[in-house]
């Protein structure tokens, strides 16, 4: 079975500063990895995904993530955040064969202040 | 309408009421999901329908009853709920075969049980 750990429940950062949201996963088989964002009173929106190929994945809104198989990590980064990036961020994993049920982490709340 | 829609967006019901949540996807997907999102808890997968057949039922109490009449529509019938069932209920859809595997989420129904 797969599992996802997001160690930071909340990350405060100032506007225009860089940010990294950490995600580690556990799986005995190859996986697909995803980052979703949830703004207040909304559903989840896909930021980016890793299926195969290049380990550096670029997503929407200037976010990127790097898949590190040896460290079983998929950390999310942005070089310069905006106030509008304040939201909840979820890392998720699924097996890359068979039915692809998503397993989510507990989420990290990114708080961007001026 | 585009993407995944959910109605109603907000619902307040008493413990003896019967109500239904509706989800519709306009993406041509063949799998649909119900999730429960409670404060400070990971996203919980409740039910999965793939090709209109229920493939997952994660020990959800029988007071929640899903229905998937076709690949575009998904319902969650509610009866005799408990206050701890108050949460955001999210619907999602995906393409089971081929495609890029990610799930697309609706905006959710905020349910309050009084």
Tab-separated table of C-alpha atoms in Angstrom:
chain	number	residue	atom	x	y	z
A	1	UNK	CA	0.000	0.000	0.000
A	2	UNK	CA	1.060	3.555	-0.622
A	3	UNK	CA	1.269	6.369	1.906
A	4	UNK	CA	2.144	10.062	1.760
A	5	UNK	CA	3.704	12.239	4.452
A	6	UNK	CA	3.564	15.994	4.457
A	7	UNK	CA	5.538	16.896	7.540
A	8	UNK	CA	4.687	20.603	7.576
A	9	UNK	CA	1.081	21.354	8.442
A	10	UNK	CA	1.636	25.073	7.942
A	11	UNK	CA	4.338	27.110	6.207
A	12	UNK	CA	4.386	30.892	6.730
A	13	UNK	CA	6.363	32.928	4.215
A	14	UNK	CA	6.686	36.536	3.106
A	15	UNK	CA	5.594	37.667	-0.326
A	16	UNK	CA	8.281	37.304	-3.040
A	17	UNK	CA	10.271	34.830	-0.914
A	18	UNK	CA	10.984	31.291	-2.175
A	19	UNK	CA	9.095	28.365	-0.697
A	20	UNK	CA	9.434	24.584	-0.555
A	21	UNK	CA	6.627	22.289	0.568
A	22	UNK	CA	7.844	18.826	1.448
A	23	UNK	CA	6.298	15.526	0.432
A	24	UNK	CA	7.614	12.033	1.077
A	25	UNK	CA	5.923	8.864	-0.039
A	26	UNK	CA	6.121	5.163	0.653
A	27	UNK	CA	5.406	2.492	-1.925
A	28	UNK	CA	6.665	-0.945	-2.895
A	29	UNK	CA	5.830	-0.358	-6.565
A	30	UNK	CA	6.390	2.421	-9.066
A	31	UNK	CA	4.084	5.362	-8.600
A	32	UNK	CA	2.634	8.462	-10.147
A	33	UNK	CA	2.875	11.639	-8.066
A	34	UNK	CA	0.663	14.714	-7.956
A	35	UNK	CA	0.367	18.075	-6.239
A	36	UNK	CA	-3.047	19.659	-5.835
A	37	UNK	CA	-3.996	23.091	-4.492
A	38	UNK	CA	-7.209	23.973	-2.674
A	39	UNK	CA	-8.275	27.591	-2.307
A	40	UNK	CA	-10.856	28.475	0.371
A	41	UNK	CA	-14.337	27.101	-0.344
A	42	UNK	CA	-13.203	25.365	-3.509
A	43	UNK	CA	-12.340	21.874	-4.687
A	44	UNK	CA	-8.860	20.602	-5.460
A	45	UNK	CA	-7.046	21.816	-8.570
A	46	UNK	CA	-4.137	19.951	-10.137
A	47	UNK	CA	-0.868	21.909	-9.945
A	48	UNK	CA	1.448	19.371	-11.546
A	49	UNK	CA	2.097	15.659	-11.956
A	50	UNK	CA	4.950	13.231	-12.419
A	51	UNK	CA	4.204	10.165	-14.533
A	52	UNK	CA	7.607	9.347	-16.044
A	53	UNK	CA	10.561	10.946	-17.784
A	54	UNK	CA	12.235	14.113	-16.534
A	55	UNK	CA	12.318	14.264	-12.758
A	56	UNK	CA	11.816	18.046	-12.734
A	57	UNK	CA	8.188	18.804	-13.397
A	58	UNK	CA	6.801	22.253	-14.071
A	59	UNK	CA	3.215	23.125	-13.268
A	60	UNK	CA	0.810	26.016	-13.267
A	61	UNK	CA	1.260	29.318	-11.428
A	62	UNK	CA	5.084	29.062	-11.477
A	63	UNK	CA	5.301	25.947	-9.307
A	64	UNK	CA	7.674	23.064	-9.951
A	65	UNK	CA	8.494	19.795	-8.214
A	66	UNK	CA	11.338	17.325	-8.346
A	67	UNK	CA	10.905	13.581	-8.139
A	68	UNK	CA	13.699	11.932	-6.158
A	69	UNK	CA	13.339	8.175	-6.248
A	70	UNK	CA	16.204	7.412	-3.865
A	71	UNK	CA	14.788	9.732	-1.225
A	72	UNK	CA	11.166	8.900	-2.105
A	73	UNK	CA	10.380	12.593	-2.183
A	74	UNK	CA	8.423	14.953	-4.397
A	75	UNK	CA	8.937	18.418	-2.953
A	76	UNK	CA	7.071	21.411	-4.366
A	77	UNK	CA	8.901	24.692	-4.942
A	78	UNK	CA	8.239	28.217	-6.101
A	79	UNK	CA	11.021	30.815	-6.400
A	80	UNK	CA	8.833	33.797	-5.518
A	81	UNK	CA	5.389	33.521	-3.924
A	82	UNK	CA	2.436	35.884	-4.148
A	83	UNK	CA	-0.307	36.652	-1.654
A	84	UNK	CA	-2.662	34.770	-3.970
A	85	UNK	CA	-0.686	31.545	-3.397
A	86	UNK	CA	-2.150	31.324	0.110
A	87	UNK	CA	-3.978	27.987	0.049
A	88	UNK	CA	-3.837	24.350	1.141
A	89	UNK	CA	-1.497	22.110	-0.850
A	90	UNK	CA	-1.917	18.344	-1.076
A	91	UNK	CA	0.567	15.777	-2.295
A	92	UNK	CA	-0.888	12.533	-3.664
A	93	UNK	CA	0.404	9.212	-4.998
A	94	UNK	CA	-1.068	6.406	-7.037
A	95	UNK	CA	0.237	3.141	-8.423
A	96	UNK	CA	1.199	3.335	-12.075
A	97	UNK	CA	-0.518	0.048	-12.920
A	98	UNK	CA	-4.044	-1.118	-12.477
A	99	UNK	CA	-6.725	1.091	-11.037
A	100	UNK	CA	-5.159	4.350	-9.970
A	101	UNK	CA	-6.621	5.164	-6.575
A	102	UNK	CA	-5.109	8.373	-5.191
A	103	UNK	CA	-3.688	8.434	-1.671
A	104	UNK	CA	-3.427	11.947	-0.265
A	105	UNK	CA	-1.205	13.518	2.359
A	106	UNK	CA	-2.721	15.574	5.167
A	107	UNK	CA	-1.981	18.852	3.413
A	108	UNK	CA	0.233	21.880	4.023
A	109	UNK	CA	-1.261	25.291	4.524
A	110	UNK	CA	0.846	27.963	2.818
A	111	UNK	CA	0.381	31.394	4.391
A	112	UNK	CA	1.851	34.257	2.394
A	113	UNK	CA	2.005	37.622	4.125
A	114	UNK	CA	3.040	41.041	2.799
B	1	UNK	CA	-21.066	23.767	-17.835
B	2	UNK	CA	-17.483	22.596	-17.827
B	3	UNK	CA	-15.418	20.307	-15.637
B	4	UNK	CA	-17.056	18.765	-12.596
B	5	UNK	CA	-20.102	20.380	-11.019
B	6	UNK	CA	-21.706	19.639	-7.674
B	7	UNK	CA	-25.072	20.627	-6.244
B	8	UNK	CA	-25.996	21.893	-3.803
B	9	UNK	CA	-22.942	23.857	-2.703
B	10	UNK	CA	-24.218	24.113	0.858
B	11	UNK	CA	-26.639	21.853	2.730
B	12	UNK	CA	-27.929	21.954	6.278
B	13	UNK	CA	-29.933	18.938	7.379
B	14	UNK	CA	-31.297	17.448	10.539
B	15	UNK	CA	-30.401	13.967	11.659
B	16	UNK	CA	-33.752	12.565	10.550
B	17	UNK	CA	-33.745	14.118	7.072
B	18	UNK	CA	-33.073	12.438	3.747
B	19	UNK	CA	-31.176	14.370	1.118
B	20	UNK	CA	-29.023	13.720	-1.944
B	21	UNK	CA	-25.833	15.247	-3.277
B	22	UNK	CA	-25.392	15.409	-7.025
B	23	UNK	CA	-22.235	15.398	-9.125
B	24	UNK	CA	-21.941	15.758	-12.884
B	25	UNK	CA	-18.805	15.578	-14.984
B	26	UNK	CA	-18.526	17.090	-18.478
B	27	UNK	CA	-15.083	15.668	-19.281
B	28	UNK	CA	-15.963	12.340	-20.891
B	29	UNK	CA	-14.323	10.423	-18.047
B	30	UNK	CA	-15.259	6.872	-17.075
B	31	UNK	CA	-14.521	6.860	-13.328
B	32	UNK	CA	-16.096	8.926	-10.550
B	33	UNK	CA	-15.278	9.282	-6.870
B	34	UNK	CA	-16.745	10.575	-3.603
B	35	UNK	CA	-14.393	11.964	-0.965
B	36	UNK	CA	-15.044	13.311	2.520
B	37	UNK	CA	-12.896	16.209	3.733
B	38	UNK	CA	-13.069	16.971	7.448
B	39	UNK	CA	-11.080	19.594	9.310
B	40	UNK	CA	-7.582	18.440	10.267
B	41	UNK	CA	-8.011	14.984	8.710
B	42	UNK	CA	-6.693	13.574	5.429
B	43	UNK	CA	-8.988	13.388	2.462
B	44	UNK	CA	-11.018	10.188	2.840
B	45	UNK	CA	-11.974	8.194	-0.230
B	46	UNK	CA	-15.536	6.948	0.240
B	47	UNK	CA	-16.655	5.355	-3.024
B	48	UNK	CA	-15.298	4.735	-6.512
B	49	UNK	CA	-17.237	3.913	-9.637
B	50	UNK	CA	-15.308	2.730	-12.669
B	51	UNK	CA	-17.243	2.163	-15.889
B	52	UNK	CA	-20.425	2.596	-13.811
B	53	UNK	CA	-19.530	-0.297	-11.519
B	54	UNK	CA	-18.694	0.301	-7.865
B	55	UNK	CA	-15.099	-0.816	-7.381
B	56	UNK	CA	-14.384	0.573	-3.935
B	57	UNK	CA	-16.368	1.087	-0.773
B	58	UNK	CA	-14.109	2.104	2.075
B	59	UNK	CA	-16.098	0.872	5.060
B	60	UNK	CA	-18.486	3.764	4.764
B	61	UNK	CA	-21.549	3.642	7.073
B	62	UNK	CA	-24.751	2.535	5.378
B	63	UNK	CA	-26.346	5.926	6.026
B	64	UNK	CA	-24.349	6.991	2.933
B	65	UNK	CA	-25.600	5.356	-0.266
B	66	UNK	CA	-23.992	6.093	-3.647
B	67	UNK	CA	-25.633	5.799	-7.030
B	68	UNK	CA	-24.043	6.048	-10.472
B	69	UNK	CA	-26.757	5.873	-13.164
B	70	UNK	CA	-24.302	6.629	-16.003
B	71	UNK	CA	-20.695	7.658	-16.501
B	72	UNK	CA	-21.500	11.372	-16.199
B	73	UNK	CA	-23.590	11.429	-13.042
B	74	UNK	CA	-22.944	10.415	-9.458
B	75	UNK	CA	-25.208	10.784	-6.448
B	76	UNK	CA	-24.694	10.411	-2.721
B	77	UNK	CA	-27.928	9.685	-0.865
B	78	UNK	CA	-27.917	10.663	2.795
B	79	UNK	CA	-30.216	9.529	5.596
B	80	UNK	CA	-30.179	9.598	9.395
B	81	UNK	CA	-26.806	11.304	9.479
B	82	UNK	CA	-24.818	12.124	12.594
B	83	UNK	CA	-23.208	15.468	13.532
B	84	UNK	CA	-19.759	13.965	12.859
B	85	UNK	CA	-20.803	13.587	9.220
B	86	UNK	CA	-20.579	17.351	8.816
B	87	UNK	CA	-17.808	17.928	6.274
B	88	UNK	CA	-17.002	19.008	2.741
B	89	UNK	CA	-17.979	16.278	0.277
B	90	UNK	CA	-15.959	16.320	-2.896
B	91	UNK	CA	-16.690	14.581	-6.149
B	92	UNK	CA	-13.980	13.795	-8.688
B	93	UNK	CA	-13.663	12.110	-12.058
B	94	UNK	CA	-10.839	10.601	-14.082
B	95	UNK	CA	-10.092	8.532	-17.146
B	96	UNK	CA	-9.340	4.991	-16.045
B	97	UNK	CA	-7.630	3.799	-19.206
B	98	UNK	CA	-4.854	5.726	-20.884
B	99	UNK	CA	-4.905	9.441	-20.354
B	100	UNK	CA	-2.844	11.226	-17.741
B	101	UNK	CA	-4.521	9.595	-14.740
B	102	UNK	CA	-5.178	12.705	-12.667
B	103	UNK	CA	-8.501	13.284	-10.984
B	104	UNK	CA	-10.545	16.411	-11.580
B	105	UNK	CA	-12.494	17.714	-8.607
B	106	UNK	CA	-15.733	19.578	-8.224
B	107	UNK	CA	-16.124	22.521	-5.824
B	108	UNK	CA	-17.679	20.359	-3.124
B	109	UNK	CA	-20.847	20.397	-1.039
B	110	UNK	CA	-20.459	21.822	2.467
B	111	UNK	CA	-22.721	19.624	4.618
B	112	UNK	CA	-23.788	20.584	8.125
B	113	UNK	CA	-25.756	18.077	10.189
B	114	UNK	CA	-27.682	19.614	13.069
